[in-house]
Coordinates of C-alpha atoms in Angstrom, one line a residue:
Chain A
S1 CA 277.5 214.3 67.4
A2 CA 280.7 213.2 68.8
V3 CA 284.3 214.5 68.6
I4 CA 286.8 211.7 68.4
S5 CA 290.7 211.9 69.2
Q6 CA 293.4 209.1 68.5
K7 CA 296.8 208.8 70.0
P8 CA 299.5 208.6 68.4
S9 CA 298.5 210.1 65.1
R10 CA 301.4 208.5 63.4
D11 CA 304.1 205.9 64.5
I12 CA 306.8 203.9 62.6
C13 CA 307.7 200.7 64.5
Q14 CA 309.9 197.8 64.1
R15 CA 308.7 194.4 63.3
G16 CA 307.8 192.0 66.6
T17 CA 306.8 194.7 68.8
S18 CA 303.5 196.2 69.4
L19 CA 301.6 199.3 69.9
T20 CA 298.6 200.5 71.7
I21 CA 296.6 203.2 70.0
Q22 CA 294.3 205.2 72.1
C23 CA 290.9 206.6 71.3
Q24 CA 289.0 209.4 73.0
V25 CA 285.2 210.1 72.7
D26 CA 284.0 213.8 74.0
S27 CA 280.8 212.2 75.0
Q28 CA 279.5 209.0 76.2
V29 CA 278.9 206.5 73.8
T30 CA 277.4 203.0 73.5
M31 CA 279.2 201.4 70.8
M32 CA 283.0 201.8 69.7
F33 CA 284.6 200.6 66.4
W34 CA 288.1 199.9 65.1
Y35 CA 288.8 199.8 61.4
R36 CA 291.6 199.3 59.4
Q37 CA 292.2 201.3 56.3
Q38 CA 295.3 199.7 54.3
P39 CA 296.9 202.0 51.4
G40 CA 294.8 203.2 48.8
Q41 CA 292.0 201.0 50.0
S42 CA 288.7 201.2 51.7
L43 CA 287.8 200.7 55.2
T44 CA 287.6 197.2 57.0
L45 CA 286.0 196.7 60.2
I46 CA 288.0 195.0 62.5
A47 CA 286.0 194.8 65.6
T48 CA 283.1 196.4 67.8
A49 CA 283.9 197.3 71.4
N50 CA 280.9 197.8 73.8
Q51 CA 281.7 198.7 77.5
G52 CA 281.6 195.9 80.1
S53 CA 281.6 193.0 77.5
E54 CA 284.5 191.4 75.3
A55 CA 285.0 192.9 71.8
T56 CA 283.6 191.3 68.9
Y57 CA 285.6 190.6 66.0
E58 CA 285.1 190.3 62.4
S59 CA 286.4 187.5 60.0
G60 CA 290.0 187.5 59.5
F61 CA 290.9 189.3 63.0
V62 CA 291.5 187.7 66.3
I63 CA 292.1 188.8 69.7
D64 CA 295.4 187.8 70.2
K65 CA 296.7 190.1 67.4
F66 CA 294.3 193.2 68.1
P67 CA 293.5 193.2 71.4
I68 CA 291.0 195.6 72.5
S69 CA 289.7 197.5 75.8
R70 CA 286.6 199.2 76.4
P71 CA 287.0 200.4 80.1
N72 CA 284.6 203.2 80.2
L73 CA 281.7 204.8 77.7
T74 CA 284.3 207.5 76.3
F75 CA 287.7 205.3 76.0
S76 CA 288.9 202.5 74.0
T77 CA 292.6 201.0 73.2
L78 CA 293.4 198.7 70.1
T79 CA 296.8 197.0 70.4
V80 CA 298.3 195.9 67.1
S81 CA 300.8 193.0 68.3
N82 CA 303.7 191.1 66.9
M83 CA 303.5 193.4 64.2
S84 CA 304.8 192.8 60.5
P85 CA 305.3 195.3 57.6
E86 CA 301.7 193.9 56.4
D87 CA 300.4 195.9 59.5
S88 CA 301.2 199.3 58.0
S89 CA 297.7 200.9 57.7
I90 CA 295.8 203.6 59.0
Y91 CA 293.8 202.5 61.9
L92 CA 290.5 204.5 62.9
C93 CA 288.5 204.8 65.7
S94 CA 284.7 205.4 65.3
A95 CA 281.9 205.5 68.0
S96 CA 278.0 205.8 67.6
T97 CA 275.6 206.5 70.2
G98 CA 273.7 203.4 69.0
G99 CA 270.1 203.5 67.7
G100 CA 268.7 202.5 64.3
I101 CA 269.2 205.6 62.3
D102 CA 272.3 206.8 64.2
T103 CA 275.7 207.9 62.8
Q104 CA 279.1 206.7 63.1
Y105 CA 281.5 209.4 63.6
F106 CA 285.3 208.8 62.8
G107 CA 288.4 209.9 64.6
P108 CA 291.4 211.4 62.6
G109 CA 293.5 207.7 62.4
T110 CA 296.7 206.3 63.4
R111 CA 299.0 206.2 60.4
L112 CA 301.3 202.8 61.3
T113 CA 304.3 202.4 59.2
V114 CA 306.2 198.9 60.4
L115 CA 309.5 198.4 59.1
Chain B
G1 CA 276.0 189.7 53.0
D2 CA 275.7 193.5 52.8
S3 CA 277.8 195.2 50.2
V4 CA 278.5 198.5 48.4
T5 CA 279.7 198.9 44.8
Q6 CA 281.2 202.3 44.0
M7 CA 282.3 203.7 40.6
E8 CA 285.8 203.4 40.3
G9 CA 288.3 206.4 39.8
P10 CA 290.1 208.6 39.8
V11 CA 287.9 211.1 38.6
T12 CA 289.5 214.3 37.1
L13 CA 287.1 217.7 36.7
S14 CA 287.8 221.3 36.1
E15 CA 286.5 223.6 38.7
E16 CA 282.4 224.2 38.2
A17 CA 281.7 220.9 36.3
F18 CA 279.2 218.4 37.4
L19 CA 280.2 215.7 39.5
T20 CA 278.3 212.3 40.0
I21 CA 279.7 209.4 41.8
N22 CA 277.6 206.0 41.1
C23 CA 276.8 204.0 44.2
T24 CA 274.8 201.0 44.3
Y25 CA 274.3 198.3 47.1
T26 CA 273.2 195.0 48.2
A27 CA 271.5 194.4 51.4
T28 CA 269.0 192.0 53.2
G29 CA 267.2 194.5 55.1
Y30 CA 266.4 198.2 54.8
P31 CA 270.0 199.9 55.3
S32 CA 270.7 203.5 55.8
L33 CA 273.0 204.9 53.4
F34 CA 275.8 207.4 53.7
W35 CA 278.3 209.4 51.8
Y36 CA 281.7 210.0 53.8
V37 CA 284.4 212.0 52.5
Q38 CA 288.1 211.9 53.3
Y39 CA 290.1 215.0 52.7
P40 CA 293.9 214.5 52.0
G41 CA 295.6 213.9 55.4
E42 CA 292.3 213.7 57.6
G43 CA 290.2 211.3 58.7
L44 CA 286.6 210.3 57.5
Q45 CA 283.9 212.8 57.8
L46 CA 280.0 212.2 57.4
L47 CA 279.0 213.9 54.4
L48 CA 275.3 213.0 54.1
K49 CA 273.1 210.4 54.9
A50 CA 269.5 208.9 54.2
T51 CA 267.6 206.6 56.1
K52 CA 264.7 205.3 54.1
A53 CA 263.6 205.1 50.7
D54 CA 263.2 208.6 48.9
D55 CA 264.9 210.5 51.3
K56 CA 267.2 212.8 50.0
G57 CA 270.7 213.8 51.9
S58 CA 272.4 217.1 51.4
N59 CA 275.1 218.9 52.6
K60 CA 277.7 221.4 51.2
G61 CA 276.1 221.4 47.9
F62 CA 276.1 217.5 47.4
E63 CA 272.9 215.5 47.3
A64 CA 272.1 212.0 47.1
T65 CA 268.8 210.3 46.8
Y66 CA 267.8 206.5 48.4
R67 CA 266.6 204.7 45.8
K68 CA 265.3 201.5 46.7
E69 CA 263.8 200.5 43.3
T70 CA 267.4 200.7 41.8
T71 CA 269.3 200.1 45.1
S72 CA 271.4 203.2 44.4
F73 CA 272.4 206.0 46.3
H74 CA 274.5 208.4 44.0
L75 CA 276.1 211.5 44.9
E76 CA 275.8 214.4 42.9
K77 CA 277.2 218.1 43.1
G78 CA 276.5 220.5 40.4
S79 CA 279.4 222.6 40.4
V80 CA 282.6 221.5 42.1
Q81 CA 285.7 223.7 43.4
V82 CA 289.1 222.6 44.2
S83 CA 288.7 222.3 47.8
D84 CA 286.3 219.3 46.8
S85 CA 288.9 216.9 46.0
A86 CA 288.7 214.3 48.2
V87 CA 288.2 210.4 48.0
Y88 CA 284.6 209.9 48.7
F89 CA 283.0 206.7 50.1
C90 CA 279.6 205.2 49.9
A91 CA 278.3 203.4 52.9
L92 CA 275.6 201.6 54.2
R93 CA 274.6 200.5 57.9
D94 CA 272.4 197.7 58.4
D95 CA 272.0 196.9 62.3
Y96 CA 275.0 198.6 63.6
K97 CA 277.8 197.7 60.9
L98 CA 278.9 200.0 58.4
S99 CA 280.0 198.5 55.0
F100 CA 281.9 200.7 52.7
G101 CA 282.5 201.0 49.1
A102 CA 286.2 201.2 47.7
G103 CA 286.2 204.9 47.6
T104 CA 286.6 207.0 44.8
T105 CA 289.5 209.9 44.4
V106 CA 288.3 213.0 43.0
T107 CA 290.6 215.7 42.0
V108 CA 289.3 219.1 40.9
R109 CA 291.5 221.8 38.9
A110 CA 291.2 225.2 39.0

């Protein structure tokens, strides 16, 4: 298994600003993922982050809005850029060690409120 | 594409009642199936999983069986407790991506 921590746990931001969320895993993992959970809704995958390559974004998400870094096998960041109230969500980091039957483990989430 | 359809909530039960949350899926391949639970104010936790047809996942008194013929993975618990109050998400994994259902909010009253 993997234990995942995220910082900050929550934040309140002004529109037009940017916030960087950090995700730390307690072991080396091959794949890391970023999800968004809008209020009362399910999880939507934003992008997949692999070490040493560009992140792969899902339909509806772009790098300019959600730049991602993956500098090593235990750490990743997600930046929410030029925020608007519609970006108010919980952002979750997830990690997988890869393999066909592997499990994804989730961090506690970052609750973002944009005013 | 792959998708998960989950029983809508909210569901309210009394303690010791039987809980079933229906989940069906659509997938082109042979996905692994999962139930995740999100307790109030917390992140997602893996509850149980099944990786092939007829596998039964179980944990904390919860069970779910991977039924390929009905493309289902229904979650059951015979006797719920107040501490089982949470949001439950059914999910499938095909290749490396997880697709989640909408989530079912369960409230158990003493």
